[in-house]
Amino acid sequence: MAQTSNAGSAQQSAFQRVMLAVDESEASLRAAEYTKAIFAGRAQIRLVTVAQNPRTLFPLGATTQGFLAAAREEIVGDARAVLEKVEAMFAGTELEFGLVDLSLHRGNTADALLATASHWNADLLVMGMRHHHGLLRWIEGTVSEPVARRATCALLLVPEDCRVPTDRPPARMVFALDGSACSFAGLRTGLQLASPDALLRTVYVMDRAVHLFDDGAAEMLESAYLEQGCTALERATRICADHGRVTETAMIKTQKTHDDVPHAIVRDTAEWNGDLLVLGTHGRRGLARWLLGSVAARTARLVDTPVLLARSAEAAAE
């Protein structure tokens, strides 16, 4: 396996060091295909997989040391096979490789991926994502959600049931804004993935699903959202213009009942035929900023397109 990477024109992108986390799942293969389409020859790419500790897979006391040693050898062999399979997809592209053996390291798969990304100074972590649970599938919610919550770099999630092609760069990009510094940082970051002919759409969601206020208070809150949304979309237009790009803008609304912001974002993305959704987030502070809390995570669980969760030092310092 080659051990170096051709960074190509990576200096033109926010993402110069891209770490692709893989396992044997179809979700990982789609993530690998998407990574190749966007970053091959333009960024340094590192393939990383995690070999599970057999002690966590079998009941305590039910196995012998010999059995555990044989199981570990088989698990590590399977992990190497995964790396070789994904490497073949990147024929002609120089790659780096990493295999984390949890028999030798403390923690779980999410811990291992986060530590590896941090140690390698990754700008972007790419993972496959499945929307339903399954035994021993580390790439699912039990891994992708804690990684999304704790990662310090940007995260690109590619769902297994993705409705858009993953063998080409995005052509119709949707940026969801909430008016915060984080969402604008996400816009700036996402623009660096946009090809010259990609179509752009920025949206602000007016949350009308108010349950705790009377009609008068709800109208006042809706008016405030409208003003904030107009300001956010105007600023987004200026940011795109500063990057030499034109974006269409839209103020979208949730239904007054049985609806929420994540569903509104995903619904609008599908209706516009968007093929990449970009959310700016740091995952913690900002009680009144819906993109900074659980909205980004809940949206990621619903999407049927790739989703970029973009973080930045500027946003984190807000």
mmCIF file of N, CA and C in Angstrom, residues 20-122:
data_model
loop_
_atom_site.group_PDB
_atom_site.id
_atom_site.type_symbol
_atom_site.label_atom_id
_atom_site.label_comp_id
_atom_site.label_asym_id
_atom_site.label_seq_id
_atom_site.Cartn_x
_atom_site.Cartn_y
_atom_site.Cartn_z
ATOM 1 N N LEU A 20 -10.989 9.236 5.771
ATOM 2 C CA LEU A 20 -12.161 8.436 5.420
ATOM 3 C C LEU A 20 -12.211 7.211 6.322
ATOM 4 N N ALA A 21 -13.237 7.131 7.169
ATOM 5 C CA ALA A 21 -13.417 5.990 8.070
ATOM 6 C C ALA A 21 -14.245 4.928 7.360
ATOM 7 N N VAL A 22 -13.738 3.699 7.321
ATOM 8 C CA VAL A 22 -14.412 2.655 6.544
ATOM 9 C C VAL A 22 -14.595 1.384 7.370
ATOM 10 N N ASP A 23 -15.638 0.647 7.029
ATOM 11 C CA ASP A 23 -15.822 -0.727 7.488
ATOM 12 C C ASP A 23 -16.359 -1.520 6.303
ATOM 13 N N GLU A 24 -16.958 -2.683 6.549
ATOM 14 C CA GLU A 24 -17.374 -3.544 5.439
ATOM 15 C C GLU A 24 -18.757 -3.187 4.905
ATOM 16 N N SER A 25 -19.396 -2.163 5.402
ATOM 17 C CA SER A 25 -20.785 -1.869 5.053
ATOM 18 C C SER A 25 -20.914 -1.162 3.712
ATOM 19 N N GLU A 26 -22.114 -1.248 3.150
ATOM 20 C CA GLU A 26 -22.429 -0.530 1.917
ATOM 21 C C GLU A 26 -22.336 0.972 2.135
ATOM 22 N N ALA A 27 -22.672 1.427 3.334
ATOM 23 C CA ALA A 27 -22.567 2.857 3.637
ATOM 24 C C ALA A 27 -21.137 3.344 3.469
ATOM 25 N N SER A 28 -20.174 2.550 3.904
ATOM 26 C CA SER A 28 -18.771 2.928 3.765
ATOM 27 C C SER A 28 -18.351 2.995 2.303
ATOM 28 N N LEU A 29 -18.843 2.066 1.502
ATOM 29 C CA LEU A 29 -18.491 2.077 0.083
ATOM 30 C C LEU A 29 -19.028 3.325 -0.603
ATOM 31 N N ARG A 30 -20.219 3.746 -0.232
ATOM 32 C CA ARG A 30 -20.768 4.973 -0.813
ATOM 33 C C ARG A 30 -19.978 6.188 -0.348
ATOM 34 N N ALA A 31 -19.566 6.184 0.918
ATOM 35 C CA ALA A 31 -18.744 7.280 1.421
ATOM 36 C C ALA A 31 -17.405 7.326 0.698
ATOM 37 N N ALA A 32 -16.825 6.156 0.430
ATOM 38 C CA ALA A 32 -15.552 6.099 -0.290
ATOM 39 C C ALA A 32 -15.713 6.618 -1.714
ATOM 40 N N GLU A 33 -16.788 6.219 -2.372
ATOM 41 C CA GLU A 33 -17.049 6.678 -3.738
ATOM 42 C C GLU A 33 -17.191 8.197 -3.779
ATOM 43 N N TYR A 34 -17.888 8.758 -2.797
ATOM 44 C CA TYR A 34 -18.104 10.207 -2.741
ATOM 45 C C TYR A 34 -16.796 10.936 -2.441
ATOM 46 N N THR A 35 -16.000 10.371 -1.548
ATOM 47 C CA THR A 35 -14.709 10.974 -1.228
ATOM 48 C C THR A 35 -13.821 11.023 -2.463
ATOM 49 N N LYS A 36 -13.792 9.939 -3.216
ATOM 50 C CA LYS A 36 -12.990 9.913 -4.437
ATOM 51 C C LYS A 36 -13.466 10.971 -5.427
ATOM 52 N N ALA A 37 -14.784 11.087 -5.596
ATOM 53 C CA ALA A 37 -15.328 12.033 -6.573
ATOM 54 C C ALA A 37 -14.954 13.470 -6.248
ATOM 55 N N ILE A 38 -14.888 13.795 -4.965
ATOM 56 C CA ILE A 38 -14.653 15.183 -4.566
ATOM 57 C C ILE A 38 -13.178 15.484 -4.334
ATOM 58 N N PHE A 39 -12.447 14.538 -3.725
ATOM 59 C CA PHE A 39 -11.126 14.880 -3.197
ATOM 60 C C PHE A 39 -9.944 14.175 -3.853
ATOM 61 N N ALA A 40 -10.162 13.149 -4.659
ATOM 62 C CA ALA A 40 -9.030 12.433 -5.251
ATOM 63 C C ALA A 40 -8.180 13.387 -6.083
ATOM 64 N N GLY A 41 -6.868 13.435 -5.785
ATOM 65 C CA GLY A 41 -5.968 14.323 -6.500
ATOM 66 C C GLY A 41 -6.014 15.759 -6.044
ATOM 67 N N ARG A 42 -6.906 16.072 -5.093
ATOM 68 C CA ARG A 42 -7.038 17.456 -4.634
ATOM 69 C C ARG A 42 -6.808 17.598 -3.136
ATOM 70 N N ALA A 43 -6.670 16.483 -2.435
ATOM 71 C CA ALA A 43 -6.446 16.527 -0.989
ATOM 72 C C ALA A 43 -5.664 15.288 -0.577
ATOM 73 N N GLN A 44 -5.041 15.370 0.559
ATOM 74 C CA GLN A 44 -4.367 14.220 1.147
ATOM 75 C C GLN A 44 -5.436 13.355 1.807
ATOM 76 N N ILE A 45 -5.521 12.089 1.417
ATOM 77 C CA ILE A 45 -6.585 11.199 1.886
ATOM 78 C C ILE A 45 -5.982 10.062 2.703
ATOM 79 N N ARG A 46 -6.561 9.821 3.863
ATOM 80 C CA ARG A 46 -6.124 8.723 4.729
ATOM 81 C C ARG A 46 -7.308 7.800 4.992
ATOM 82 N N LEU A 47 -7.170 6.529 4.650
ATOM 83 C CA LEU A 47 -8.190 5.528 4.937
ATOM 84 C C LEU A 47 -7.926 4.933 6.312
ATOM 85 N N VAL A 48 -8.958 4.885 7.137
ATOM 86 C CA VAL A 48 -8.808 4.361 8.496
ATOM 87 C C VAL A 48 -9.940 3.382 8.784
ATOM 88 N N THR A 49 -9.597 2.255 9.363
ATOM 89 C CA THR A 49 -10.605 1.318 9.830
ATOM 90 C C THR A 49 -10.260 0.885 11.251
ATOM 91 N N VAL A 50 -11.242 0.338 11.939
ATOM 92 C CA VAL A 50 -11.080 -0.053 13.339
ATOM 93 C C VAL A 50 -11.372 -1.542 13.478
ATOM 94 N N ALA A 51 -10.420 -2.270 14.056
ATOM 95 C CA ALA A 51 -10.614 -3.691 14.351
ATOM 96 C C ALA A 51 -11.125 -3.827 15.781
ATOM 97 N N GLN A 52 -12.281 -4.444 15.936
ATOM 98 C CA GLN A 52 -12.895 -4.565 17.254
ATOM 99 C C GLN A 52 -12.077 -5.484 18.168
ATOM 100 N N ASN A 53 -12.199 -5.251 19.463
ATOM 101 C CA ASN A 53 -11.596 -6.126 20.462
ATOM 102 C C ASN A 53 -12.508 -7.335 20.652
ATOM 103 N N PRO A 54 -12.029 -8.554 20.401
ATOM 104 C CA PRO A 54 -12.924 -9.716 20.539
ATOM 105 C C PRO A 54 -13.491 -9.878 21.943
ATOM 106 N N ARG A 55 -12.823 -9.320 22.938
ATOM 107 C CA ARG A 55 -13.342 -9.429 24.306
ATOM 108 C C ARG A 55 -14.680 -8.710 24.464
ATOM 109 N N THR A 56 -14.926 -7.702 23.627
ATOM 110 C CA THR A 56 -16.194 -6.969 23.707
ATOM 111 C C THR A 56 -17.293 -7.643 22.894
ATOM 112 N N LEU A 57 -16.924 -8.635 22.087
ATOM 113 C CA LEU A 57 -17.896 -9.281 21.207
ATOM 114 C C LEU A 57 -18.422 -10.598 21.752
ATOM 115 N N PHE A 58 -17.758 -11.127 22.777
ATOM 116 C CA PHE A 58 -18.150 -12.428 23.307
ATOM 117 C C PHE A 58 -18.321 -12.335 24.820
ATOM 118 N N PRO A 59 -19.197 -13.146 25.415
ATOM 119 C CA PRO A 59 -19.443 -13.096 26.867
ATOM 120 C C PRO A 59 -18.180 -13.399 27.665
ATOM 121 N N LEU A 60 -18.031 -12.705 28.772
ATOM 122 C CA LEU A 60 -16.900 -12.955 29.659
ATOM 123 C C LEU A 60 -16.953 -14.389 30.180
ATOM 124 N N GLY A 61 -15.817 -15.033 30.225
ATOM 125 C CA GLY A 61 -15.743 -16.378 30.763
ATOM 126 C C GLY A 61 -16.137 -17.466 29.788
ATOM 127 N N ALA A 62 -16.639 -17.066 28.609
ATOM 128 C CA ALA A 62 -17.103 -18.076 27.651
ATOM 129 C C ALA A 62 -16.037 -18.416 26.619
ATOM 130 N N THR A 63 -14.878 -17.796 26.730
ATOM 131 C CA THR A 63 -13.853 -17.997 25.719
ATOM 132 C C THR A 63 -12.508 -18.248 26.374
ATOM 133 N N THR A 64 -11.625 -18.880 25.634
ATOM 134 C CA THR A 64 -10.264 -19.120 26.092
ATOM 135 C C THR A 64 -9.332 -18.108 25.453
ATOM 136 N N GLN A 65 -8.121 -18.021 25.996
ATOM 137 C CA GLN A 65 -7.136 -17.111 25.415
ATOM 138 C C GLN A 65 -6.832 -17.493 23.974
ATOM 139 N N GLY A 66 -6.787 -18.804 23.712
ATOM 140 C CA GLY A 66 -6.530 -19.239 22.343
ATOM 141 C C GLY A 66 -7.629 -18.810 21.392
ATOM 142 N N PHE A 67 -8.866 -18.928 21.859
ATOM 143 C CA PHE A 67 -9.995 -18.494 21.028
ATOM 144 C C PHE A 67 -9.921 -16.999 20.754
ATOM 145 N N LEU A 68 -9.637 -16.207 21.793
ATOM 146 C CA LEU A 68 -9.555 -14.755 21.636
ATOM 147 C C LEU A 68 -8.435 -14.371 20.679
ATOM 148 N N ALA A 69 -7.304 -15.055 20.770
ATOM 149 C CA ALA A 69 -6.187 -14.753 19.875
ATOM 150 C C ALA A 69 -6.560 -15.051 18.428
ATOM 151 N N ALA A 70 -7.234 -16.182 18.208
ATOM 152 C CA ALA A 70 -7.653 -16.527 16.849
ATOM 153 C C ALA A 70 -8.699 -15.545 16.332
ATOM 154 N N ALA A 71 -9.622 -15.156 17.217
ATOM 155 C CA ALA A 71 -10.653 -14.193 16.821
ATOM 156 C C ALA A 71 -10.034 -12.853 16.466
ATOM 157 N N ARG A 72 -9.070 -12.421 17.279
ATOM 158 C CA ARG A 72 -8.409 -11.147 16.997
ATOM 159 C C ARG A 72 -7.695 -11.195 15.646
ATOM 160 N N GLU A 73 -7.010 -12.298 15.370
ATOM 161 C CA GLU A 73 -6.301 -12.428 14.095
ATOM 162 C C GLU A 73 -7.277 -12.341 12.924
ATOM 163 N N GLU A 74 -8.437 -12.977 13.076
ATOM 164 C CA GLU A 74 -9.441 -12.935 12.008
ATOM 165 C C GLU A 74 -10.011 -11.530 11.845
ATOM 166 N N ILE A 75 -10.285 -10.854 12.959
ATOM 167 C CA ILE A 75 -10.850 -9.501 12.899
ATOM 168 C C ILE A 75 -9.866 -8.533 12.253
ATOM 169 N N VAL A 76 -8.609 -8.614 12.632
ATOM 170 C CA VAL A 76 -7.593 -7.739 12.039
ATOM 171 C C VAL A 76 -7.430 -8.047 10.553
ATOM 172 N N GLY A 77 -7.484 -9.327 10.194
ATOM 173 C CA GLY A 77 -7.408 -9.693 8.781
ATOM 174 C C GLY A 77 -8.566 -9.118 7.984
ATOM 175 N N ASP A 78 -9.762 -9.175 8.564
ATOM 176 C CA ASP A 78 -10.930 -8.592 7.896
ATOM 177 C C ASP A 78 -10.768 -7.084 7.735
ATOM 178 N N ALA A 79 -10.200 -6.428 8.742
ATOM 179 C CA ALA A 79 -9.993 -4.982 8.667
ATOM 180 C C ALA A 79 -9.012 -4.635 7.552
ATOM 181 N N ARG A 80 -7.947 -5.422 7.433
ATOM 182 C CA ARG A 80 -6.991 -5.181 6.344
ATOM 183 C C ARG A 80 -7.657 -5.386 4.985
ATOM 184 N N ALA A 81 -8.535 -6.386 4.901
ATOM 185 C CA ALA A 81 -9.242 -6.639 3.644
ATOM 186 C C ALA A 81 -10.137 -5.461 3.270
ATOM 187 N N VAL A 82 -10.753 -4.841 4.275
ATOM 188 C CA VAL A 82 -11.576 -3.652 4.019
ATOM 189 C C VAL A 82 -10.722 -2.540 3.422
ATOM 190 N N LEU A 83 -9.554 -2.295 4.010
ATOM 191 C CA LEU A 83 -8.668 -1.256 3.488
ATOM 192 C C LEU A 83 -8.257 -1.558 2.047
ATOM 193 N N GLU A 84 -7.950 -2.808 1.760
ATOM 194 C CA GLU A 84 -7.541 -3.176 0.406
ATOM 195 C C GLU A 84 -8.692 -3.004 -0.584
ATOM 196 N N LYS A 85 -9.899 -3.344 -0.155
ATOM 197 C CA LYS A 85 -11.065 -3.197 -1.034
ATOM 198 C C LYS A 85 -11.310 -1.732 -1.369
ATOM 199 N N VAL A 86 -11.228 -0.868 -0.361
ATOM 200 C CA VAL A 86 -11.454 0.556 -0.609
ATOM 201 C C VAL A 86 -10.291 1.146 -1.398
ATOM 202 N N GLU A 87 -9.071 0.689 -1.134
ATOM 203 C CA GLU A 87 -7.919 1.173 -1.895
ATOM 204 C C GLU A 87 -8.120 0.939 -3.387
ATOM 205 N N ALA A 88 -8.687 -0.213 -3.747
ATOM 206 C CA ALA A 88 -8.910 -0.531 -5.152
ATOM 207 C C ALA A 88 -9.855 0.462 -5.816
ATOM 208 N N MET A 89 -10.750 1.055 -5.037
ATOM 209 C CA MET A 89 -11.667 2.053 -5.583
ATOM 210 C C MET A 89 -10.943 3.338 -5.950
ATOM 211 N N PHE A 90 -9.778 3.573 -5.336
ATOM 212 C CA PHE A 90 -9.011 4.796 -5.555
ATOM 213 C C PHE A 90 -7.826 4.544 -6.484
ATOM 214 N N ALA A 91 -7.961 3.630 -7.428
ATOM 215 C CA ALA A 91 -6.854 3.292 -8.321
ATOM 216 C C ALA A 91 -6.281 4.555 -8.961
ATOM 217 N N GLY A 92 -4.950 4.709 -8.864
ATOM 218 C CA GLY A 92 -4.292 5.881 -9.422
ATOM 219 C C GLY A 92 -4.153 7.029 -8.454
ATOM 220 N N THR A 93 -4.728 6.906 -7.269
ATOM 221 C CA THR A 93 -4.633 7.950 -6.243
ATOM 222 C C THR A 93 -3.746 7.459 -5.109
ATOM 223 N N GLU A 94 -2.787 8.272 -4.717
ATOM 224 C CA GLU A 94 -1.927 7.905 -3.597
ATOM 225 C C GLU A 94 -2.667 8.152 -2.284
ATOM 226 N N LEU A 95 -2.552 7.206 -1.376
ATOM 227 C CA LEU A 95 -3.308 7.245 -0.129
ATOM 228 C C LEU A 95 -2.400 6.962 1.055
ATOM 229 N N GLU A 96 -2.899 7.321 2.236
ATOM 230 C CA GLU A 96 -2.314 6.863 3.491
ATOM 231 C C GLU A 96 -3.305 5.906 4.142
ATOM 232 N N PHE A 97 -2.801 5.095 5.069
ATOM 233 C CA PHE A 97 -3.647 4.075 5.670
ATOM 234 C C PHE A 97 -3.459 4.028 7.178
ATOM 235 N N GLY A 98 -4.534 3.647 7.876
ATOM 236 C CA GLY A 98 -4.460 3.464 9.316
ATOM 237 C C GLY A 98 -5.400 2.359 9.753
ATOM 238 N N LEU A 99 -4.916 1.479 10.625
ATOM 239 C CA LEU A 99 -5.742 0.416 11.195
ATOM 240 C C LEU A 99 -5.592 0.493 12.706
ATOM 241 N N VAL A 100 -6.688 0.769 13.390
ATOM 242 C CA VAL A 100 -6.674 0.872 14.848
ATOM 243 C C VAL A 100 -7.191 -0.437 15.429
ATOM 244 N N ASP A 101 -6.349 -1.119 16.177
ATOM 245 C CA ASP A 101 -6.708 -2.395 16.800
ATOM 246 C C ASP A 101 -7.143 -2.123 18.241
ATOM 247 N N LEU A 102 -8.436 -2.261 18.503
ATOM 248 C CA LEU A 102 -8.950 -1.963 19.841
ATOM 249 C C LEU A 102 -8.493 -2.977 20.889
ATOM 250 N N SER A 103 -7.885 -4.070 20.458
ATOM 251 C CA SER A 103 -7.279 -4.985 21.425
ATOM 252 C C SER A 103 -6.050 -4.359 22.074
ATOM 253 N N LEU A 104 -5.483 -3.365 21.396
ATOM 254 C CA LEU A 104 -4.261 -2.718 21.879
ATOM 255 C C LEU A 104 -4.511 -1.313 22.397
ATOM 256 N N HIS A 105 -5.717 -0.802 22.214
ATOM 257 C CA HIS A 105 -6.030 0.571 22.610
ATOM 258 C C HIS A 105 -7.294 0.579 23.463
ATOM 259 N N ARG A 106 -7.344 1.473 24.397
ATOM 260 C CA ARG A 106 -8.549 1.628 25.210
ATOM 261 C C ARG A 106 -9.610 2.392 24.432
ATOM 262 N N GLY A 107 -10.855 2.253 24.881
ATOM 263 C CA GLY A 107 -11.935 3.027 24.292
ATOM 264 C C GLY A 107 -12.717 2.233 23.264
ATOM 265 N N ASN A 108 -13.652 2.928 22.628
ATOM 266 C CA ASN A 108 -14.512 2.311 21.631
ATOM 267 C C ASN A 108 -14.182 2.858 20.246
ATOM 268 N N THR A 109 -15.001 2.497 19.266
ATOM 269 C CA THR A 109 -14.721 2.895 17.892
ATOM 270 C C THR A 109 -14.773 4.401 17.718
ATOM 271 N N ALA A 110 -15.780 5.044 18.312
ATOM 272 C CA ALA A 110 -15.872 6.503 18.199
ATOM 273 C C ALA A 110 -14.632 7.165 18.791
ATOM 274 N N ASP A 111 -14.208 6.699 19.961
ATOM 275 C CA ASP A 111 -12.994 7.242 20.574
ATOM 276 C C ASP A 111 -11.798 7.081 19.639
ATOM 277 N N ALA A 112 -11.676 5.901 19.034
ATOM 278 C CA ALA A 112 -10.536 5.621 18.161
ATOM 279 C C ALA A 112 -10.528 6.533 16.940
ATOM 280 N N LEU A 113 -11.688 6.721 16.327
ATOM 281 C CA LEU A 113 -11.756 7.576 15.142
ATOM 282 C C LEU A 113 -11.449 9.027 15.489
ATOM 283 N N LEU A 114 -12.013 9.500 16.588
ATOM 284 C CA LEU A 114 -11.773 10.885 16.994
ATOM 285 C C LEU A 114 -10.306 11.114 17.330
ATOM 286 N N ALA A 115 -9.695 10.175 18.044
ATOM 287 C CA ALA A 115 -8.283 10.323 18.398
ATOM 288 C C ALA A 115 -7.401 10.285 17.158
ATOM 289 N N THR A 116 -7.716 9.396 16.224
ATOM 290 C CA THR A 116 -6.925 9.294 14.999
ATOM 291 C C THR A 116 -7.052 10.553 14.158
ATOM 292 N N ALA A 117 -8.270 11.070 14.033
ATOM 293 C CA ALA A 117 -8.478 12.304 13.271
ATOM 294 C C ALA A 117 -7.731 13.462 13.897
ATOM 295 N N SER A 118 -7.765 13.550 15.223
ATOM 296 C CA SER A 118 -7.070 14.632 15.917
ATOM 297 C C SER A 118 -5.555 14.507 15.762
ATOM 298 N N HIS A 119 -5.027 13.301 15.947
ATOM 299 C CA HIS A 119 -3.585 13.088 15.857
ATOM 300 C C HIS A 119 -3.070 13.375 14.456
ATOM 301 N N TRP A 120 -3.863 13.054 13.453
ATOM 302 C CA TRP A 120 -3.468 13.265 12.055
ATOM 303 C C TRP A 120 -3.772 14.689 11.585
ATOM 304 N N ASN A 121 -4.397 15.492 12.435
ATOM 305 C CA ASN A 121 -4.794 16.865 12.088
ATOM 306 C C ASN A 121 -5.724 16.901 10.874
ATOM 307 N N ALA A 122 -6.722 16.030 10.874
ATOM 308 C CA ALA A 122 -7.672 15.986 9.765
ATOM 309 C C ALA A 122 -8.492 17.272 9.708
#
